[in-house]
CSV table of C-alpha atoms and ligand atoms in Angstrom, one decimal:
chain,number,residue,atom,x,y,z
P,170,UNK,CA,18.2,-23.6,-18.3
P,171,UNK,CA,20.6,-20.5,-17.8
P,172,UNK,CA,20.6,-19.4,-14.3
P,173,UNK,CA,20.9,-15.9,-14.9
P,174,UNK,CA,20.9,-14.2,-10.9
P,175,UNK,CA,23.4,-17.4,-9.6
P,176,UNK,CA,24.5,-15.6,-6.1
P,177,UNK,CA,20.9,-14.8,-5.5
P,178,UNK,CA,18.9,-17.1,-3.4
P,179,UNK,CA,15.0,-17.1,-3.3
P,180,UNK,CA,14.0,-14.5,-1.2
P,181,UNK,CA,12.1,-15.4,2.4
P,182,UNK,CA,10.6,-13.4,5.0
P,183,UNK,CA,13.1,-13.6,8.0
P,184,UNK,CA,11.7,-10.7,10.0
P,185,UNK,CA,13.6,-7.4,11.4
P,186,UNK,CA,15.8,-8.8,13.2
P,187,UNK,CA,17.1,-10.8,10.4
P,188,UNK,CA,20.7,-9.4,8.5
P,189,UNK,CA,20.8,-11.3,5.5
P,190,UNK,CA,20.7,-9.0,3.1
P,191,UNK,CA,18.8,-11.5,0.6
P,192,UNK,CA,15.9,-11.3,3.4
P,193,UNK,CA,12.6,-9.5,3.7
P,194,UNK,CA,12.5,-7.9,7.0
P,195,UNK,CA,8.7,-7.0,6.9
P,196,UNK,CA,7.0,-8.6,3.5
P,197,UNK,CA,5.8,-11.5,4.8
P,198,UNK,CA,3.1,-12.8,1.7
P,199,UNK,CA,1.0,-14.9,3.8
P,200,UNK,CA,0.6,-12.6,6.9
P,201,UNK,CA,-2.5,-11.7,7.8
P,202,UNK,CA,-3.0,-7.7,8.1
P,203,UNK,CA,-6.2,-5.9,8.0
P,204,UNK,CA,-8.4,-9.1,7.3
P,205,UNK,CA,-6.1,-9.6,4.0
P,206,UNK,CA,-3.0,-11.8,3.2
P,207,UNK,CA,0.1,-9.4,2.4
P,208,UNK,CA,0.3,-10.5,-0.8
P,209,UNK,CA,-3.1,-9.7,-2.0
P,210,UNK,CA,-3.2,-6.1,-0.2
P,211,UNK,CA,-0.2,-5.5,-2.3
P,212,UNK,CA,0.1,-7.5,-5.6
P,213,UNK,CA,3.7,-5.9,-6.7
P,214,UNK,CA,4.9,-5.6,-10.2
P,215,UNK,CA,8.3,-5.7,-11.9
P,216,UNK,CA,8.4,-2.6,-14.4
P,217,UNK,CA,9.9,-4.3,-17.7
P,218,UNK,CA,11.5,-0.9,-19.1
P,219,UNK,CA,13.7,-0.1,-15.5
P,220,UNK,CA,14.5,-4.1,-14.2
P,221,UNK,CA,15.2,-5.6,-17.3
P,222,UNK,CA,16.4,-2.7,-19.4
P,223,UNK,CA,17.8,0.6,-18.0
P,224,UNK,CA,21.4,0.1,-18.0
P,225,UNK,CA,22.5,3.8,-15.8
P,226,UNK,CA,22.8,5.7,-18.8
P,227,UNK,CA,22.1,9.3,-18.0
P,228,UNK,CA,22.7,12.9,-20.1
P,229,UNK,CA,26.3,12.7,-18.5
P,230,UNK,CA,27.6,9.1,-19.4
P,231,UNK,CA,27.5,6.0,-20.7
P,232,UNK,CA,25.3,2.8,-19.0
P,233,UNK,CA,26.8,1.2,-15.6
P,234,UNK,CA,24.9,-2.0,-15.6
P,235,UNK,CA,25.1,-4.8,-17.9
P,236,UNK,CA,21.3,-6.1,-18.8
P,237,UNK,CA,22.6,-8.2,-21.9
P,238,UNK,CA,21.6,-11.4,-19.8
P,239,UNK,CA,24.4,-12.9,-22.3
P,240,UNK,CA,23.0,-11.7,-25.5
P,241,UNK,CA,23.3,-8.9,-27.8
P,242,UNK,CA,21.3,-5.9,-27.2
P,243,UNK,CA,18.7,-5.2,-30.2
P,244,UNK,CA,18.1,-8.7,-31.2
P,245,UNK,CA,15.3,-11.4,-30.4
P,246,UNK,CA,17.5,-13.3,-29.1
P,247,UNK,CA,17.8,-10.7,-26.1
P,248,UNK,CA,14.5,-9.6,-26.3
P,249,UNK,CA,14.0,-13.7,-25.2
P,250,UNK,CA,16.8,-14.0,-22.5
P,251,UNK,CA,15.0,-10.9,-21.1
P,252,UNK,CA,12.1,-12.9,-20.5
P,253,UNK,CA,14.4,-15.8,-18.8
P,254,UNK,CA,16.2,-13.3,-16.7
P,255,UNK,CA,12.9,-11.4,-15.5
P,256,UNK,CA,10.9,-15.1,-14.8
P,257,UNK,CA,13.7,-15.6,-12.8
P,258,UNK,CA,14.2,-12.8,-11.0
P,259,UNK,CA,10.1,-12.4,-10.0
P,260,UNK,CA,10.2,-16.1,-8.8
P,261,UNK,CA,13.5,-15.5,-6.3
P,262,UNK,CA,11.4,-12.4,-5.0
P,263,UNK,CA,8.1,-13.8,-4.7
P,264,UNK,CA,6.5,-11.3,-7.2
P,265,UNK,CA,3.5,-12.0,-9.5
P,266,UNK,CA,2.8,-9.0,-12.0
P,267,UNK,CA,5.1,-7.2,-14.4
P,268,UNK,CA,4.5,-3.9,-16.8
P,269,UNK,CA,5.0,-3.5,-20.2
P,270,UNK,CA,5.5,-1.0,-22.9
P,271,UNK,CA,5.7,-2.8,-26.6
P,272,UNK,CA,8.7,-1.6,-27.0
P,273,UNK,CA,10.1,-2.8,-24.0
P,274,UNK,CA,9.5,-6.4,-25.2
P,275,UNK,CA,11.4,-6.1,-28.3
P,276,UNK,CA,13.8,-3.8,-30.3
P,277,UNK,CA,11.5,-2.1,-32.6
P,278,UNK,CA,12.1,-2.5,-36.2
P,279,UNK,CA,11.8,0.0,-39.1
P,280,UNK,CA,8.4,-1.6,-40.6
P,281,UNK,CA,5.8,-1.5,-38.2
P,282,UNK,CA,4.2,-4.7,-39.4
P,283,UNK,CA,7.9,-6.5,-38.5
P,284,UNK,CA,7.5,-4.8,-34.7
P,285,UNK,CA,4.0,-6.6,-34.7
P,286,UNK,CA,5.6,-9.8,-36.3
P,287,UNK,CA,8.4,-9.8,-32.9
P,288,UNK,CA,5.3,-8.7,-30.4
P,289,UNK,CA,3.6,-11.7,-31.8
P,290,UNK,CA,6.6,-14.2,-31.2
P,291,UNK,CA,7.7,-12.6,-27.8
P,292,UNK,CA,4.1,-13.1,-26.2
P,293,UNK,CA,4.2,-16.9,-27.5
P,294,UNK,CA,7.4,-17.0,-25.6
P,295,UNK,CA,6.4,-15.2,-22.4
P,296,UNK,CA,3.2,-17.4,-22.3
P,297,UNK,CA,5.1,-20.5,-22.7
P,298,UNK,CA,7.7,-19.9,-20.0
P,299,UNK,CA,5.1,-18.7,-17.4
P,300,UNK,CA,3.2,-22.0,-17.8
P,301,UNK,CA,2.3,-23.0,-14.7
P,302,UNK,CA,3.5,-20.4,-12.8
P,303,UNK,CA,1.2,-17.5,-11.0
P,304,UNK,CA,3.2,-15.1,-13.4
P,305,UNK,CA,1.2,-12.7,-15.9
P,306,UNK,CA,0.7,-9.0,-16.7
P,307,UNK,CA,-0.6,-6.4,-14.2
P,308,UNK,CA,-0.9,-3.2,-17.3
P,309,UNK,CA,0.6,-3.0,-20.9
P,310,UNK,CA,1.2,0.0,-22.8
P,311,UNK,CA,2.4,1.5,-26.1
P,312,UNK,CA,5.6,3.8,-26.1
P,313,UNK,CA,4.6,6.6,-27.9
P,314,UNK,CA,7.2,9.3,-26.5
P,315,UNK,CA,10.6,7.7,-27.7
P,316,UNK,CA,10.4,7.4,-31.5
P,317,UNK,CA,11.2,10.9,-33.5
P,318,UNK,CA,7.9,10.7,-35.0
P,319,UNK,CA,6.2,11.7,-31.7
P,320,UNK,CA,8.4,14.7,-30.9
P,321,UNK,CA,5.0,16.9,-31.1
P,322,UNK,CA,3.2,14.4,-29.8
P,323,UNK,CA,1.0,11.0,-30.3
P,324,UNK,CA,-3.0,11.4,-29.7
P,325,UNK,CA,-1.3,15.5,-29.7
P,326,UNK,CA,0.5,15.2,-32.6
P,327,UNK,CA,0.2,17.9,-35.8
P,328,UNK,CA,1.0,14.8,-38.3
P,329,UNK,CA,-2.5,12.5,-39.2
P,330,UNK,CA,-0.3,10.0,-40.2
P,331,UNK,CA,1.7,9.4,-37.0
P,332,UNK,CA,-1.6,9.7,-35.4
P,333,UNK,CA,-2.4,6.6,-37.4
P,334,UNK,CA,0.9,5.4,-36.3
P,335,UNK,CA,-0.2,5.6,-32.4
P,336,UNK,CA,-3.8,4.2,-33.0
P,337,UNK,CA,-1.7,1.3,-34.5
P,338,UNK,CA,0.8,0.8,-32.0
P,339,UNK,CA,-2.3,1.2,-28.9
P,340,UNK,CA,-4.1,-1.6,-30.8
P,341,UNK,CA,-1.0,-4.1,-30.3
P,342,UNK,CA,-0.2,-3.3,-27.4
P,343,UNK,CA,-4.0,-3.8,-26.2
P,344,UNK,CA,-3.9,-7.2,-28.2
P,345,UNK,CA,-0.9,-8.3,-26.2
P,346,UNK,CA,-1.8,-6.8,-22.9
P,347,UNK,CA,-5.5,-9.1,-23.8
P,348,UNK,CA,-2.9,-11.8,-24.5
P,349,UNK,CA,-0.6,-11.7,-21.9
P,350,UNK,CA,-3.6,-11.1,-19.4
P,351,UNK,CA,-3.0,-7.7,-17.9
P,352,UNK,CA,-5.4,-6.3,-15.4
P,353,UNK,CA,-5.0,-2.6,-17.2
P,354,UNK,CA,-3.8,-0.3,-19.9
P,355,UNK,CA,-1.6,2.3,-19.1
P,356,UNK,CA,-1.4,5.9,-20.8
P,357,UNK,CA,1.1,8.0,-19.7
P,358,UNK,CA,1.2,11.3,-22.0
P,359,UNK,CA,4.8,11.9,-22.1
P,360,UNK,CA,4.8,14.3,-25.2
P,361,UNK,CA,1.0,14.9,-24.8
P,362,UNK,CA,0.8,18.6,-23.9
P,363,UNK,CA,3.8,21.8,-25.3
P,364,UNK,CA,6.3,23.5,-25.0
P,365,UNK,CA,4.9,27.1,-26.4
P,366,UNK,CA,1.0,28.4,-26.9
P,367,UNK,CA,2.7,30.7,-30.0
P,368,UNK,CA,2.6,27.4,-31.7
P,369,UNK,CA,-0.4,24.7,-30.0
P,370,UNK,CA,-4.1,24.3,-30.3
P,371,UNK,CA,-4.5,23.3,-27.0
P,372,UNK,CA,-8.4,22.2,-27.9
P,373,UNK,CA,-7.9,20.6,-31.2
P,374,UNK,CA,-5.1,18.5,-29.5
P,375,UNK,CA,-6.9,17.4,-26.3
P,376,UNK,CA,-9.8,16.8,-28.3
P,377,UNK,CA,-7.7,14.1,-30.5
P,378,UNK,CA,-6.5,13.0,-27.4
P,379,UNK,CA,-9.6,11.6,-26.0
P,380,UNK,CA,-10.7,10.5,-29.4
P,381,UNK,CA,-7.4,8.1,-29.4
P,382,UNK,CA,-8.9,7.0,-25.8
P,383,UNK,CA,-12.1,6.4,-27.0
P,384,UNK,CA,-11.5,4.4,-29.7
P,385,UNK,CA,-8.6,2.7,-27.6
P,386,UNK,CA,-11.5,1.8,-25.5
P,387,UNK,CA,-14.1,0.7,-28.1
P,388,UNK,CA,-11.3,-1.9,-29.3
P,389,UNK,CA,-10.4,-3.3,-26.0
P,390,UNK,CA,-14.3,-3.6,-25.4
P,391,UNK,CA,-14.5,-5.6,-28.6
P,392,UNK,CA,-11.8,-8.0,-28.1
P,393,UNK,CA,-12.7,-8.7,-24.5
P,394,UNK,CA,-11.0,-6.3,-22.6
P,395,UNK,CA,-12.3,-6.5,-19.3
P,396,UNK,CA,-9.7,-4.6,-17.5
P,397,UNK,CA,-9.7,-0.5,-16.6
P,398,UNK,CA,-7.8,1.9,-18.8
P,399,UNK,CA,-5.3,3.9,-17.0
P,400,UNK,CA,-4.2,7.6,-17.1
P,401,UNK,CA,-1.0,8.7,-15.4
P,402,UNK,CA,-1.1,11.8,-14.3
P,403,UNK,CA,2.5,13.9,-14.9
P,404,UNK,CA,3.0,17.7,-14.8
P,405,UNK,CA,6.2,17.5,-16.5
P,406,UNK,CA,9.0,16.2,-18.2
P,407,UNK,CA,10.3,15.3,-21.1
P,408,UNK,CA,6.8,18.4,-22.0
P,409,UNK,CA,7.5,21.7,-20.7
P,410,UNK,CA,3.4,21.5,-19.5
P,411,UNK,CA,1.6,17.8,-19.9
P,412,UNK,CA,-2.0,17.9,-20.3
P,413,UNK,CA,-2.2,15.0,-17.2
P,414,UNK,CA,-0.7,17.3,-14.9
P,415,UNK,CA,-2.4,15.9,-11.8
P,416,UNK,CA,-5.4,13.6,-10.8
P,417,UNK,CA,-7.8,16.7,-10.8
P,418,UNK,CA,-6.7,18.0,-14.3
P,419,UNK,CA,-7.1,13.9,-15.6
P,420,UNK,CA,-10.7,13.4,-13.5
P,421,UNK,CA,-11.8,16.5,-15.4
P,422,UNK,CA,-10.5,15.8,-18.8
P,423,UNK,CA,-12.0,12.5,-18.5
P,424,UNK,CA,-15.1,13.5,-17.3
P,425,UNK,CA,-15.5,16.2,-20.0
P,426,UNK,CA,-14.9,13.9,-22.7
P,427,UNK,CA,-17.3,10.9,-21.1
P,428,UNK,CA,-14.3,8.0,-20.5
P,429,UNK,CA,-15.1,8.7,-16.9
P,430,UNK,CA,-16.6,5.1,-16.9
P,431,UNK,CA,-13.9,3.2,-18.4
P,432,UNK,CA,-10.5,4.8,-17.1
P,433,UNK,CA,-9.1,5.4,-13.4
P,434,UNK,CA,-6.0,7.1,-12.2
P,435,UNK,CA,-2.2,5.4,-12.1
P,436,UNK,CA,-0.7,7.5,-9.6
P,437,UNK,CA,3.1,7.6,-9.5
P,438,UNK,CA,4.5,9.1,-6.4
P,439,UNK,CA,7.3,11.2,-7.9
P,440,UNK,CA,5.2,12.5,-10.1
P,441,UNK,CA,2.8,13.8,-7.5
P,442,UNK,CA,5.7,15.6,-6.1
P,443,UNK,CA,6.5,17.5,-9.1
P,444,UNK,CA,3.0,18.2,-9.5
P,445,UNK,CA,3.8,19.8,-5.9
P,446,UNK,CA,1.5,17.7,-4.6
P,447,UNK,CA,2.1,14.3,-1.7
P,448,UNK,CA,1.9,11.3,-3.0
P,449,UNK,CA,-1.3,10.9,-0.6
P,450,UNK,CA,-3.1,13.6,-2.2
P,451,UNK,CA,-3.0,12.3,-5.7
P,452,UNK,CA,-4.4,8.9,-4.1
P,453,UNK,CA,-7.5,10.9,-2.2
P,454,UNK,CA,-8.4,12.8,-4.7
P,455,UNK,CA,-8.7,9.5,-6.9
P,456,UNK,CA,-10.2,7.6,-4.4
P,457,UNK,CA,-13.1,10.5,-3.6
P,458,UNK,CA,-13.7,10.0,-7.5
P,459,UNK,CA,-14.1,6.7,-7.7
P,460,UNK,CA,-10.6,6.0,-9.3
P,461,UNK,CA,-8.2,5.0,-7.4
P,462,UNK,CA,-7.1,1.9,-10.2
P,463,UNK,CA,-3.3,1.4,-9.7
P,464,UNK,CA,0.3,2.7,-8.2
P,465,UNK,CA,3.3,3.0,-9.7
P,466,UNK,CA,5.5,3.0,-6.7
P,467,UNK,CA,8.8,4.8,-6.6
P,468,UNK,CA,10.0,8.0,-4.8
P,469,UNK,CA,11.4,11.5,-6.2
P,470,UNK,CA,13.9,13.4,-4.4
P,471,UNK,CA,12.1,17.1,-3.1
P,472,UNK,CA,15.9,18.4,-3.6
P,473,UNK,CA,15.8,18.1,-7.5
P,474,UNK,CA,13.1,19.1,-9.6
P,475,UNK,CA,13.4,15.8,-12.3
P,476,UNK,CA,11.8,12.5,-12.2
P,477,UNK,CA,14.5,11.0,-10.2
P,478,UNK,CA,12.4,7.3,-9.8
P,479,UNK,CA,14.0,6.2,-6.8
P,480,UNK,CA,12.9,2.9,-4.9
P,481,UNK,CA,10.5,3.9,-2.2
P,482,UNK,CA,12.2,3.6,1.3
P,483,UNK,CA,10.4,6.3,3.1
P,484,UNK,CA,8.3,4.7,5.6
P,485,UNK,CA,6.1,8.4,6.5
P,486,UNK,CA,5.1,8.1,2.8
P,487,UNK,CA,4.5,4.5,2.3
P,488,UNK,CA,2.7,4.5,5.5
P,489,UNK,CA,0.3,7.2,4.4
P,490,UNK,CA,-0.1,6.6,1.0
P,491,UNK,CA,-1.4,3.0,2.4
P,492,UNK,CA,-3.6,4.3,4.8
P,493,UNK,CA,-5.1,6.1,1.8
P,494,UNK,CA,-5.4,2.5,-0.3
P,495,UNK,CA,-6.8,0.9,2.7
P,496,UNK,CA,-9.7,3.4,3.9
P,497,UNK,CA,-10.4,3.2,0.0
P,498,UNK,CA,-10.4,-0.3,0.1
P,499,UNK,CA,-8.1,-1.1,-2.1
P,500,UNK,CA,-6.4,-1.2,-5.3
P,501,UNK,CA,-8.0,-2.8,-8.7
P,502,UNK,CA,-4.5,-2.7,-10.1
P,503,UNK,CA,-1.4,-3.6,-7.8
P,504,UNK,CA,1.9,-1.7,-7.1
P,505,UNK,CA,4.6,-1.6,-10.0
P,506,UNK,CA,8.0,-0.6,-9.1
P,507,UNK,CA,8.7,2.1,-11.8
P,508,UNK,CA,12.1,2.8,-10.1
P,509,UNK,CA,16.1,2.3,-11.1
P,510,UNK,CA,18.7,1.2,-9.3
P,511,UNK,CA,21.0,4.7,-8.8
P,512,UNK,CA,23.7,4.5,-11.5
P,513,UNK,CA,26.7,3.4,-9.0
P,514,UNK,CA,24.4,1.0,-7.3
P,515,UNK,CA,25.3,-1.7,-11.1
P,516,UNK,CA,25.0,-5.1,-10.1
P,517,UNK,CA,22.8,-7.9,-10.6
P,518,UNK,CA,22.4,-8.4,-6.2
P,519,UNK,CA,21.6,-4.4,-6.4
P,520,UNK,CA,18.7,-5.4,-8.3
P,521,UNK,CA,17.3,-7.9,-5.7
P,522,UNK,CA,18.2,-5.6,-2.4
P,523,UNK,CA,16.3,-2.4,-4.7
P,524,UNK,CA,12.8,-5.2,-4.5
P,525,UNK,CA,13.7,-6.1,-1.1
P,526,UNK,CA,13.6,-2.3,-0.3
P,527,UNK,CA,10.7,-1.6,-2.1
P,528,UNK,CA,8.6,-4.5,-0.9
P,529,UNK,CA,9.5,-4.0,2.9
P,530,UNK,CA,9.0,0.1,3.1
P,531,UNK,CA,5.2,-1.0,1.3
P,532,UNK,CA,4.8,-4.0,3.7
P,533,UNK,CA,5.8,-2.0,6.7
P,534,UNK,CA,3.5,1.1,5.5
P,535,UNK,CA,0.9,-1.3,5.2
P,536,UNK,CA,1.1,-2.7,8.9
P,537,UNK,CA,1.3,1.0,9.9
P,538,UNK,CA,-1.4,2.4,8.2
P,539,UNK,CA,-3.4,-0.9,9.6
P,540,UNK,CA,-2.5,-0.1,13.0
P,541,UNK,CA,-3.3,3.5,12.6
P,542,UNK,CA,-7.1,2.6,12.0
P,543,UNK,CA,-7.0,0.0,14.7
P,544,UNK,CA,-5.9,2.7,17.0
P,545,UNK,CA,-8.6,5.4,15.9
P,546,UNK,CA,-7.6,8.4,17.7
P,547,UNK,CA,-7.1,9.6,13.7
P,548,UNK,CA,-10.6,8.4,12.4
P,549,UNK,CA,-12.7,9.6,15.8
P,550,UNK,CA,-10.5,13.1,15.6
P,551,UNK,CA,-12.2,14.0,12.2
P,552,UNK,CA,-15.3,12.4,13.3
P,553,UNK,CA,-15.0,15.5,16.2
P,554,UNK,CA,-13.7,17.9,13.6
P,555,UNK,CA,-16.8,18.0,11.7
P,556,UNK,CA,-19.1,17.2,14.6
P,557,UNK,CA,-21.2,20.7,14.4
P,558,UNK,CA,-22.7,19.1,11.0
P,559,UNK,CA,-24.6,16.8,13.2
P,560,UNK,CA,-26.9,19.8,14.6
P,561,UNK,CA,-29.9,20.8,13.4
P,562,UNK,CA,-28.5,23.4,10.9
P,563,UNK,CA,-25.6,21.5,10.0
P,564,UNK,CA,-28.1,18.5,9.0
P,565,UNK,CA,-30.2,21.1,6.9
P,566,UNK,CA,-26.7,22.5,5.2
P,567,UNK,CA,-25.3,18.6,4.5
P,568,UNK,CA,-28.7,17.1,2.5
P,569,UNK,CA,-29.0,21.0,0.6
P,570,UNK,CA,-32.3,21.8,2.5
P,571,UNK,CA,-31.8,25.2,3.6
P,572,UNK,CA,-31.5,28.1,1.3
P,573,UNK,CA,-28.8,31.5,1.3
P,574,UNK,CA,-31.2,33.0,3.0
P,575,UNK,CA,-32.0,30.7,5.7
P,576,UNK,CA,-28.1,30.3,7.0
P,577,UNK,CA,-28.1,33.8,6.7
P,578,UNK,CA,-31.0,34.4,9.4
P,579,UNK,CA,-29.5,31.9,11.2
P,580,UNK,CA,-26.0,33.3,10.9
P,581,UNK,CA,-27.4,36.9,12.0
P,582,UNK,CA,-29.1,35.8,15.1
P,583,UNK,CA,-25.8,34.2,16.7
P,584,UNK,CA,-24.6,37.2,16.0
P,585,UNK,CA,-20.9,35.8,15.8
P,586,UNK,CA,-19.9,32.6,15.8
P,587,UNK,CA,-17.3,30.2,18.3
P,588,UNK,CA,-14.3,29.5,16.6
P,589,UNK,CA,-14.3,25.9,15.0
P,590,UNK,CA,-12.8,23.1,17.1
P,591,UNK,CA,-8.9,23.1,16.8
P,592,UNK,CA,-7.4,21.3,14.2
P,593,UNK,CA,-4.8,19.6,16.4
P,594,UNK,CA,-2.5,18.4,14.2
P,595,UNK,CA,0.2,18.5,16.2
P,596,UNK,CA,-1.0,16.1,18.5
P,597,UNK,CA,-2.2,13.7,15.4
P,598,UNK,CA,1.3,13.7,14.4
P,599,UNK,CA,2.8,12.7,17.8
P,600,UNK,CA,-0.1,9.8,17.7
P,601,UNK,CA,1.5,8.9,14.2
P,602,UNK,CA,4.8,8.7,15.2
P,603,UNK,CA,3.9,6.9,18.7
P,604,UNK,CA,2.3,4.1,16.3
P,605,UNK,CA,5.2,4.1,13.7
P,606,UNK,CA,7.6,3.8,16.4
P,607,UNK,CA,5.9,1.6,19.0
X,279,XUL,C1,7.4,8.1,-17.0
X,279,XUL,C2,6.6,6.9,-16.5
X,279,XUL,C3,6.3,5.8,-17.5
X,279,XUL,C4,4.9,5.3,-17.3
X,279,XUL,C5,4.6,4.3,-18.4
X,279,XUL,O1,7.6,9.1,-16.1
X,279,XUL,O2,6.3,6.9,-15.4
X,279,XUL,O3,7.3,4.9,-17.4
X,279,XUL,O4,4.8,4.6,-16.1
X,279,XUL,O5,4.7,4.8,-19.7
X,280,CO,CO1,5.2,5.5,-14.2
């Protein structure tokens, strides 16, 4: 078999002081932290679309990278050595899970029922070669942003036909996410939402929206779908405004239209940034809601307002966004790197050192966060913070037994009240970085 990464070894934990750059300096899979091996706190994922596909080609220039794997781009036969170039690359790095879109898989064709045809074949393939390894899918999902036909749109879209069109392609992709194994299935809106009110129904369109969801939902149920349905949240980009434009505006939508029950939140980091948000706000405010389901981890860059998917390297972030993932107990998806090499960076070693990067900022924000909550001076300051609720009033206000009134008697016989208890956040940030940098 074609050896497709030759001047890559597998890649072994040597710890930090270790300078081999084909090393992981703090993702060690077996260590023990927090009660959990590594591994299973974070099971990482290989995004299909960036790894094996995106070549560097940007609004500027032509691609940088060469991902033929020896093959011609737009046949089966590539579609296949992508499959013998990605086994190989997640077994030298240790990595379990991969992502999907259907059209990642294989070149589309003009008849949908050939795309089906080459979905069909490709999964054959990708089950045969993973035989006996611990290899399968962490989420699948349709591409339904790329084609022309969705350029208003796919559960949006003003055409009934191409709605048809999506309903068909979120059926196969289900059937080979079912097939392939996959933990989840993803939808990311990228044309759901518009550029102008002069010319959308914002209603009609969210209601078709969650009627694609529901019935995307109803299928998966019938053909043994046992996984969560993912939405993930994005403000913007390639849409002007996206209906998902943060974990609040998804929770609600979902909510409203009752899929609350079967769907949970993917939250990408850089697109919490240009929501304006942290990364670790989009994780609370799943986690509060019960659905917290899966990461797609990569990093923007707060200089440029575009979805820049970097690999995650900064340590503040990773460290907090675990803490988040731990005190919630974890993830029922895993972490999938939906991040590029930059376009200079063109090899086939950049590719390994972009995982190694990516696994050891996650491994060491996991040890972090861990040794935050071991330390506690976080955890017992907010316990302090919201200590007045323990009184007898505060009891009354916290299980809704005291009326307007009531809190207003008692508020007018103090007269005025102490200022609360500082905030001290200065201090909890010197505790963070005396942890971090112990
Ligand atoms: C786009 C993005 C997608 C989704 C899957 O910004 O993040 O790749 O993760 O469609
Ligand atoms: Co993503």
């Amino acid at each position: 078999m074609t050896e497709f990464f030759k001047n890559v070894p597998e890649i072994k934990y040597e710890g930090p002081e270790s300078t081999n750059p084909f090393a992981f300096k703090y993702y060690n899979a077996e260590e023990v932290v927090a009660g959990k091996k590594m591994k299973e706190h974070l099971p990482f994922a290989m995004a299909w679309w960036h790894n094996l596909g995106a070549t560097g080609v940007d609004m500027f220039g032509m691609g940088t990278a060469d991902k033929s794997f020896g093959a011609t781009p737009g046949t089966m036969e590539h579609a296949k050595a992508k499959v013998d170039a990605g086994i190989e690359f997640m077994k030298k790095l240790g990595i379990e899970y991969y992502c999907f879109h259907d059209v990642d898989l294989v070149p589309e064709a003009d008849d949908i029922n050939e795309t089906n045809r080459r979905l069909d074949e490709i999964s054959d393939y990708i089950l045969e070669k993973t035989k006996g390894t611990n290899i399968k899918c962490l989420w699948g999902t349709a591409n339904m942003f790329g084609n022309p036909r969705y350029m208003n749109g796919a559960g949006s879209t003003s055409s009934a036909d191409v709605y048809c069109f999506a309903a068909a392609q979120v059926k196969k992709a289900l059937d080979i996410t079912v097939k392939l194994g996959g933990r989840g299935y993803v939808f990311w809106g990228g044309r759901e939402g518009y550029e102008t009110l002069l010319n959308t129904d914002v209603k009609f369109e969210q209601e078709n929206i969650a009627n694609l969801m529901r019935l995307a939902v109803e299928y998966g149920r019938s053909i043994g779908f046992t996984g969560d349905f993912y939405i993930e949240p994005k403000p913007k980009e390639p849409m002007k405004h996206q209906y998902d434009f943060d974990a609040a505006t998804a929770i609600g939508f979902l909510r409203q239209y009752g899929l609350d029950k079967d769907f949970k939140m993917n939250i990408e980091a850089n697109h919490a940034t240009l929501a304006g948000h942290t990364f670790e706000h989009e994780l609370r405010i799943s986690a509060i809601n019960g659905m917290l389901g899966s990461i797609d981890a990569n990093q923007g860059d707060m200089l440029l307002g575009w979805d820049t998917d970097e690999f995650p390297y900064d340590v503040y972030t990773a460290t907090n966004a675990m803490l988040e993932v731990l005190r919630a107990g974890g993830l029922t998806g895993g972490f999938n790197f939906d991040a590029k090499n930059r376009r200079p960076s063109n090899t086939p070693e950049d590719m390994f050192y972009a995982f190694i990067l990516g696994m050891d900022t996650f491994a060491l924000g996991l040890k972090k966060a861990a040794a935050i909550l071991e330390d506690g001076r976080l955890e017992e300051n907010l316990k302090k913070k919201y200590e007045s609720f323990n009184s007898e009033i505060g009891q009354k206000i916290r299980n809704h037994s005291a009326s307007l009134e009531e809190l207003s008697d008692y508020a007018c016989a103090m007269k005025k009240p102490e200022l609360p208890v500082s905030g001290r956040q200065e201090y909890l940030q010197s505790v963070v970085n005396s942890v971090l940098f112990k």
